[in-house]
Short mmCIF file of C-alpha atoms and ligand atoms in Angstrom, two decimals:
data_model
loop_
_atom_site.label_atom_id
_atom_site.label_comp_id
_atom_site.label_asym_id
_atom_site.label_seq_id
_atom_site.Cartn_x
_atom_site.Cartn_y
_atom_site.Cartn_z
CA MET I 1 31.34 113.27 73.03
CA ALA I 2 33.47 116.28 73.96
CA LYS I 3 35.11 118.20 71.14
CA ILE I 4 38.90 118.45 70.95
CA ALA I 5 41.07 121.55 70.51
CA LEU I 6 44.79 121.31 69.75
CA ILE I 7 46.62 124.45 70.84
CA THR I 8 50.24 125.18 69.91
CA GLY I 9 52.22 127.44 72.24
CA ALA I 10 50.01 126.62 75.23
CA THR I 11 52.74 127.24 77.81
CA SER I 12 52.21 130.99 77.95
CA GLY I 13 50.20 134.03 76.90
CA ILE I 14 47.47 133.65 74.29
CA GLY I 15 47.81 129.86 73.98
CA GLU I 16 47.53 129.36 77.72
CA ALA I 17 44.48 131.66 77.87
CA CYS I 18 42.87 129.64 75.06
CA ALA I 19 43.52 126.43 77.02
CA HIS I 20 41.64 127.88 80.02
CA LEU I 21 38.74 129.12 77.92
CA PHE I 22 38.29 125.96 75.85
CA ALA I 23 38.53 123.81 78.99
CA ARG I 24 35.83 125.97 80.57
CA GLU I 25 33.73 125.32 77.45
CA LYS I 26 34.15 121.57 78.03
CA TYR I 27 36.59 120.86 75.21
CA ASN I 28 39.19 118.14 75.65
CA LEU I 29 42.61 119.55 74.85
CA VAL I 30 45.90 118.65 73.22
CA LEU I 31 48.38 121.16 74.60
CA THR I 32 51.75 121.66 72.92
CA GLY I 33 54.87 123.74 73.47
CA ARG I 34 58.52 123.12 74.35
CA ARG I 35 58.31 123.64 78.12
CA ILE I 36 56.91 120.29 79.26
CA ASP I 37 56.87 121.31 82.96
CA ARG I 38 54.47 124.14 82.18
CA LEU I 39 52.30 121.91 79.98
CA GLU I 40 51.98 119.29 82.69
CA LYS I 41 51.20 121.85 85.39
CA LEU I 42 48.56 123.49 83.21
CA ALA I 43 47.01 120.14 82.27
CA LYS I 44 46.71 119.17 85.94
CA LYS I 45 45.18 122.53 86.84
CA LEU I 46 42.58 122.44 84.05
CA ASN I 47 41.73 118.82 84.67
CA THR I 48 41.08 119.54 88.34
CA LYS I 49 39.11 122.72 87.67
CA TYR I 50 37.02 121.65 84.67
CA ASP I 51 37.23 117.85 84.72
CA THR I 52 38.30 117.93 81.09
CA GLU I 53 40.64 115.38 79.46
CA ILE I 54 44.02 116.72 78.41
CA ALA I 55 46.93 115.29 76.41
CA VAL I 56 50.26 117.10 76.42
CA SER I 57 52.72 116.82 73.56
CA SER I 58 56.03 118.61 73.87
CA PHE I 59 57.98 119.47 70.73
CA ASP I 60 59.75 122.29 68.95
CA VAL I 61 57.60 123.35 65.99
CA ARG I 62 60.79 124.21 64.05
CA ASP I 63 61.86 120.57 64.01
CA ARG I 64 59.88 118.80 61.31
CA GLU I 65 60.72 115.28 62.53
CA GLN I 66 59.74 116.16 66.11
CA VAL I 67 56.44 117.63 64.94
CA ILE I 68 55.58 114.60 62.81
CA SER I 69 56.60 111.96 65.35
CA ASN I 70 54.98 113.63 68.35
CA LEU I 71 51.68 114.33 66.61
CA GLU I 72 51.49 110.99 64.82
CA LYS I 73 52.15 109.03 68.01
CA LEU I 74 49.10 110.53 69.73
CA PRO I 75 46.44 107.85 70.33
CA ALA I 76 43.73 107.75 67.62
CA LYS I 77 41.07 109.36 69.84
CA TRP I 78 43.18 112.53 70.08
CA LYS I 79 43.38 112.84 66.30
CA LYS I 80 39.70 113.73 66.11
CA VAL I 81 40.68 117.38 66.46
CA ASN I 82 37.81 119.82 65.92
CA VAL I 83 39.78 123.02 66.44
CA LEU I 84 43.46 123.72 65.74
CA ILE I 85 44.82 126.98 67.17
CA ASN I 86 48.08 127.73 65.37
CA ASN I 87 49.42 130.08 68.02
CA ALA I 88 53.10 129.17 68.67
CA GLY I 89 55.20 132.07 67.48
CA LEU I 90 57.66 134.72 68.45
CA SER I 91 59.66 137.75 67.50
CA GLN I 92 63.41 138.08 68.00
CA GLY I 93 65.05 141.50 67.90
CA LEU I 94 63.91 144.89 66.63
CA ASP I 95 66.63 146.25 64.38
CA PRO I 96 66.92 147.67 60.89
CA LEU I 97 67.43 144.95 58.28
CA GLN I 98 71.06 145.90 57.67
CA LYS I 99 71.79 145.25 61.37
CA GLY I 100 69.62 142.16 61.72
CA SER I 101 70.81 138.82 63.07
CA PHE I 102 70.79 135.82 60.71
CA ASP I 103 70.02 133.56 63.66
CA ASP I 104 67.04 135.67 64.73
CA TRP I 105 65.71 135.60 61.18
CA ASP I 106 66.03 131.82 61.01
CA THR I 107 64.26 131.42 64.36
CA MET I 108 61.31 133.60 63.31
CA ILE I 109 60.95 132.08 59.84
CA ASP I 110 61.32 128.52 61.13
CA THR I 111 58.84 129.02 63.99
CA ASN I 112 56.20 131.36 62.60
CA ILE I 113 56.03 130.01 59.04
CA LYS I 114 57.54 126.55 58.80
CA GLY I 115 56.35 125.40 62.24
CA LEU I 116 52.80 126.51 61.46
CA LEU I 117 52.97 124.67 58.13
CA TYR I 118 54.23 121.40 59.64
CA VAL I 119 51.48 121.30 62.27
CA SER I 120 48.81 122.40 59.77
CA LYS I 121 49.64 119.71 57.22
CA ILE I 122 49.30 116.91 59.76
CA VAL I 123 46.23 118.20 61.56
CA SER I 124 44.38 119.28 58.40
CA ASN I 125 44.72 115.71 57.10
CA TRP I 126 43.13 114.44 60.32
CA MET I 127 40.34 116.96 59.83
CA ILE I 128 39.83 115.82 56.24
CA THR I 129 39.53 112.22 57.47
CA ASN I 130 37.01 113.37 60.09
CA SER I 131 35.16 115.60 57.54
CA THR I 132 35.10 118.50 60.01
CA GLY I 133 37.40 121.06 61.57
CA HIS I 134 38.29 124.66 62.21
CA ILE I 135 41.81 126.09 61.97
CA VAL I 136 42.54 129.40 63.71
CA ASN I 137 45.78 131.02 62.65
CA ILE I 138 47.26 133.64 64.98
CA GLY I 139 48.77 136.32 62.77
CA SER I 140 49.41 139.85 63.96
CA ILE I 141 48.92 143.48 63.06
CA ALA I 142 52.51 142.89 61.86
CA GLY I 143 50.96 140.73 59.14
CA LYS I 144 48.76 143.57 57.94
CA GLU I 145 51.27 146.44 58.14
CA VAL I 146 55.04 146.85 58.21
CA TYR I 147 56.57 149.00 60.96
CA ALA I 148 60.05 150.35 61.55
CA ASN I 149 62.54 147.59 62.41
CA GLY I 150 59.82 144.94 62.22
CA ASN I 151 61.11 143.68 58.84
CA VAL I 152 61.45 139.88 59.21
CA TYR I 153 58.84 139.45 61.97
CA CYS I 154 56.40 141.42 59.77
CA ALA I 155 57.35 139.25 56.80
CA THR I 156 56.60 136.05 58.75
CA LYS I 157 53.22 137.36 59.86
CA HIS I 158 52.40 138.50 56.30
CA ALA I 159 53.16 134.88 55.37
CA VAL I 160 50.71 133.68 58.04
CA ASP I 161 48.10 136.04 56.54
CA ALA I 162 48.74 134.55 53.08
CA LEU I 163 48.65 130.97 54.39
CA ASN I 164 45.42 131.69 56.22
CA LYS I 165 43.83 132.71 52.90
CA ALA I 166 45.45 129.78 51.10
CA MET I 167 44.21 127.22 53.64
CA ARG I 168 40.67 128.57 53.28
CA ILE I 169 40.81 127.87 49.54
CA ASP I 170 42.54 124.49 49.79
CA LEU I 171 40.31 123.13 52.56
CA LEU I 172 37.05 124.62 51.29
CA SER I 173 35.71 121.46 49.66
CA HIS I 174 36.36 119.53 52.89
CA GLY I 175 34.12 121.83 54.93
CA ILE I 176 37.00 122.96 57.13
CA LYS I 177 36.74 126.50 58.48
CA VAL I 178 39.81 128.76 58.54
CA THR I 179 40.03 131.96 60.57
CA GLY I 180 42.83 134.50 60.92
CA VAL I 181 43.15 136.41 64.20
CA HIS I 182 45.50 139.39 64.13
CA PRO I 183 46.18 141.12 67.45
CA GLY I 184 47.87 144.44 68.15
CA ALA I 185 49.71 144.88 71.45
CA VAL I 186 48.96 142.07 73.92
CA GLU I 187 50.91 141.99 77.18
CA THR I 188 52.33 138.45 77.42
CA GLU I 189 55.87 137.07 77.43
CA PHE I 190 56.11 138.18 73.79
CA SER I 191 58.24 141.31 74.34
CA GLU I 192 60.44 139.59 76.91
CA VAL I 193 61.17 136.93 74.28
CA ARG I 194 61.67 139.57 71.57
CA PHE I 195 64.21 141.37 73.77
CA LYS I 196 65.80 138.11 74.94
CA GLY I 197 64.97 138.35 78.61
CA ASP I 198 65.37 142.13 79.01
CA LYS I 199 62.35 142.60 81.31
CA GLU I 200 62.83 146.39 81.66
CA ARG I 201 62.79 146.96 77.90
CA ALA I 202 59.81 144.62 77.55
CA LYS I 203 57.86 146.48 80.25
CA LYS I 204 58.32 149.79 78.42
CA VAL I 205 56.41 148.45 75.39
CA TYR I 206 53.19 148.50 77.44
CA GLU I 207 53.78 151.68 79.46
CA GLY I 208 51.32 154.60 79.38
CA PHE I 209 48.35 152.72 77.88
CA GLU I 210 46.19 149.71 78.58
CA PRO I 211 47.30 146.84 76.33
CA LEU I 212 45.20 143.83 75.47
CA VAL I 213 45.54 140.79 77.69
CA ALA I 214 45.73 137.20 76.45
CA GLU I 215 42.15 136.54 77.59
CA ASP I 216 40.88 139.24 75.16
CA ILE I 217 42.28 137.23 72.27
CA ALA I 218 41.08 133.89 73.67
CA GLU I 219 37.53 135.29 73.93
CA THR I 220 37.72 136.53 70.34
CA ILE I 221 38.90 133.12 69.15
CA TRP I 222 36.06 131.50 71.09
CA PHE I 223 33.56 133.82 69.38
CA ALA I 224 34.85 132.74 65.96
CA VAL I 225 34.87 129.04 66.90
CA SER I 226 31.39 129.06 68.45
CA ARG I 227 29.54 130.45 65.38
CA PRO I 228 26.94 128.18 63.74
CA ALA I 229 28.16 125.56 61.24
CA HIS I 230 27.28 127.70 58.20
CA VAL I 231 29.21 130.78 59.41
CA ASN I 232 32.96 131.32 59.06
CA ILE I 233 34.75 134.38 60.40
CA ASN I 234 37.53 134.88 57.85
CA ASP I 235 39.69 137.51 59.49
CA LEU I 236 39.81 139.64 62.61
CA VAL I 237 42.13 142.50 63.62
CA ILE I 238 42.00 143.35 67.33
CA MET I 239 43.70 146.30 69.00
CA PRO I 240 43.83 147.97 72.37
CA THR I 241 41.55 151.04 72.28
CA ALA I 242 44.70 153.15 72.65
CA GLN I 243 46.26 151.70 69.48
CA ALA I 244 45.31 152.95 66.01
CA ASN I 245 47.77 150.90 63.96
CA ALA I 246 51.06 149.08 64.40
CA GLY I 247 53.05 152.26 64.94
CA THR I 248 50.51 154.56 66.61
CA ILE I 249 49.80 154.07 70.29
CA PHE I 250 48.38 156.89 72.43
CA ARG I 251 50.34 156.92 75.68
CA GLY I 252 48.38 159.35 77.84
P1 NDP O 1 54.24 134.21 74.47
O1 NDP O 1 55.72 134.41 74.33
O2 NDP O 1 53.62 134.46 75.79
O3 NDP O 1 53.86 132.73 73.97
C1 NDP O 1 54.46 132.16 72.84
C2 NDP O 1 54.16 130.68 72.81
O4 NDP O 1 54.76 130.12 71.63
C3 NDP O 1 54.75 129.94 73.99
O5 NDP O 1 53.81 129.02 74.50
C4 NDP O 1 55.95 129.20 73.41
O6 NDP O 1 56.13 127.96 74.06
C5 NDP O 1 55.48 128.95 71.97
N1 NDP O 1 56.62 128.76 71.10
C6 NDP O 1 57.55 129.67 70.71
N2 NDP O 1 58.50 129.09 69.96
C7 NDP O 1 58.16 127.77 69.87
C8 NDP O 1 58.76 126.64 69.25
N3 NDP O 1 59.90 126.75 68.54
N4 NDP O 1 58.15 125.45 69.37
C9 NDP O 1 57.00 125.32 70.06
N5 NDP O 1 56.39 126.34 70.68
C10 NDP O 1 56.97 127.55 70.59
O7 NDP O 1 53.60 135.15 73.37
P2 NDP O 1 52.09 135.40 72.89
O8 NDP O 1 51.14 134.57 73.64
O9 NDP O 1 51.88 136.84 72.85
O10 NDP O 1 52.22 134.89 71.40
C11 NDP O 1 51.35 133.94 70.81
C12 NDP O 1 51.19 134.27 69.33
O11 NDP O 1 50.57 135.55 69.20
C13 NDP O 1 52.50 134.35 68.55
O12 NDP O 1 52.30 133.75 67.29
C14 NDP O 1 52.72 135.86 68.40
O13 NDP O 1 53.47 136.17 67.26
C15 NDP O 1 51.29 136.33 68.27
N6 NDP O 1 51.03 137.74 68.56
C16 NDP O 1 51.38 138.27 69.77
C17 NDP O 1 51.11 139.62 70.02
C18 NDP O 1 51.51 140.29 71.29
O14 NDP O 1 51.54 141.55 71.31
N7 NDP O 1 51.79 139.58 72.36
C19 NDP O 1 50.43 140.43 69.01
C20 NDP O 1 50.16 139.78 67.78
C21 NDP O 1 50.42 138.47 67.59
P3 NDP O 1 57.53 127.35 74.53
O15 NDP O 1 58.50 128.49 74.69
O16 NDP O 1 57.23 126.61 75.78
O17 NDP O 1 57.91 126.43 73.42
C1 8X3 O 2 53.01 141.46 67.96
C2 8X3 O 2 52.55 142.85 67.87
O1 8X3 O 2 53.15 145.19 67.01
O2 8X3 O 2 54.89 143.93 68.17
O3 8X3 O 2 52.75 140.73 66.81
O4 8X3 O 2 54.23 143.34 65.95
S1 8X3 O 2 53.78 143.86 67.21
#
């Protein structure tokens, strides 16, 4: 029987790349995100290319009721999730704290921390029932360091780092693996979202060096997920070769 991966934030970037890679590896997929049109298009494409079964479930991870009702109404066969990739997340703004936007802060905290918690509670209980599972939490270099104007985004990703460690303790006796993956600069829609559609400003983030692409992270996640049963990769930090830490990028 094919294994199942549930991927949050599968409509773009790292989540979408994971969907491609796990479909290629013959996983059946539960794809989630808010943009249902993208989910349906992706599901059709992957089903045609890899003949894999795909369920789409569209909800906003910030909305607890939506998360619960959409996940719980999935047919029983889709609740046998082997791999959860907690990927949905975003940054909003890049300003000093004293100039920050309350709304941006709420969006980041509600998505990156609370959304991840809502999904994790439900899916980890399925995994406990199934006595198997692997949760991959997408953190960030922003969860390992704090950089200028990163304040609240960095705080949310530090929270993901803490929750990653906490889940490993809490789920240990159930045999559930927990892995944290913490990328540096990956060129996706991330910066466009951070700068609220300002494509020019977003493009500048990746100028003068070769950033990571979403597939680099998907391959790393696949490496962690495909280790033997007795091996867990706890934590991985992945950077472009041109990046030394959050604030130091060599733009040649
Ligand atoms: P993208 O903007 O390309 O993708 C973000 C994904 O998150 C989208 O699929 C989006 O789906 C989903 N998402 C955002 N908000 C919500 C929400 N409220 N409810 C449900 N889904 C949501 O960015 P990336 O692929 O780069 O980001 C993926 C993860 O990687 C994030 O957690 C990000 O913080 C992290 N990361 C990114 C780095 C980078 O440099 N790009 C570096 C380090 C970490 P939709 O809008 O359809 O809901
Ligand atoms: C995304 C990478 O450096 O913009 O998490 O925080 S960074």
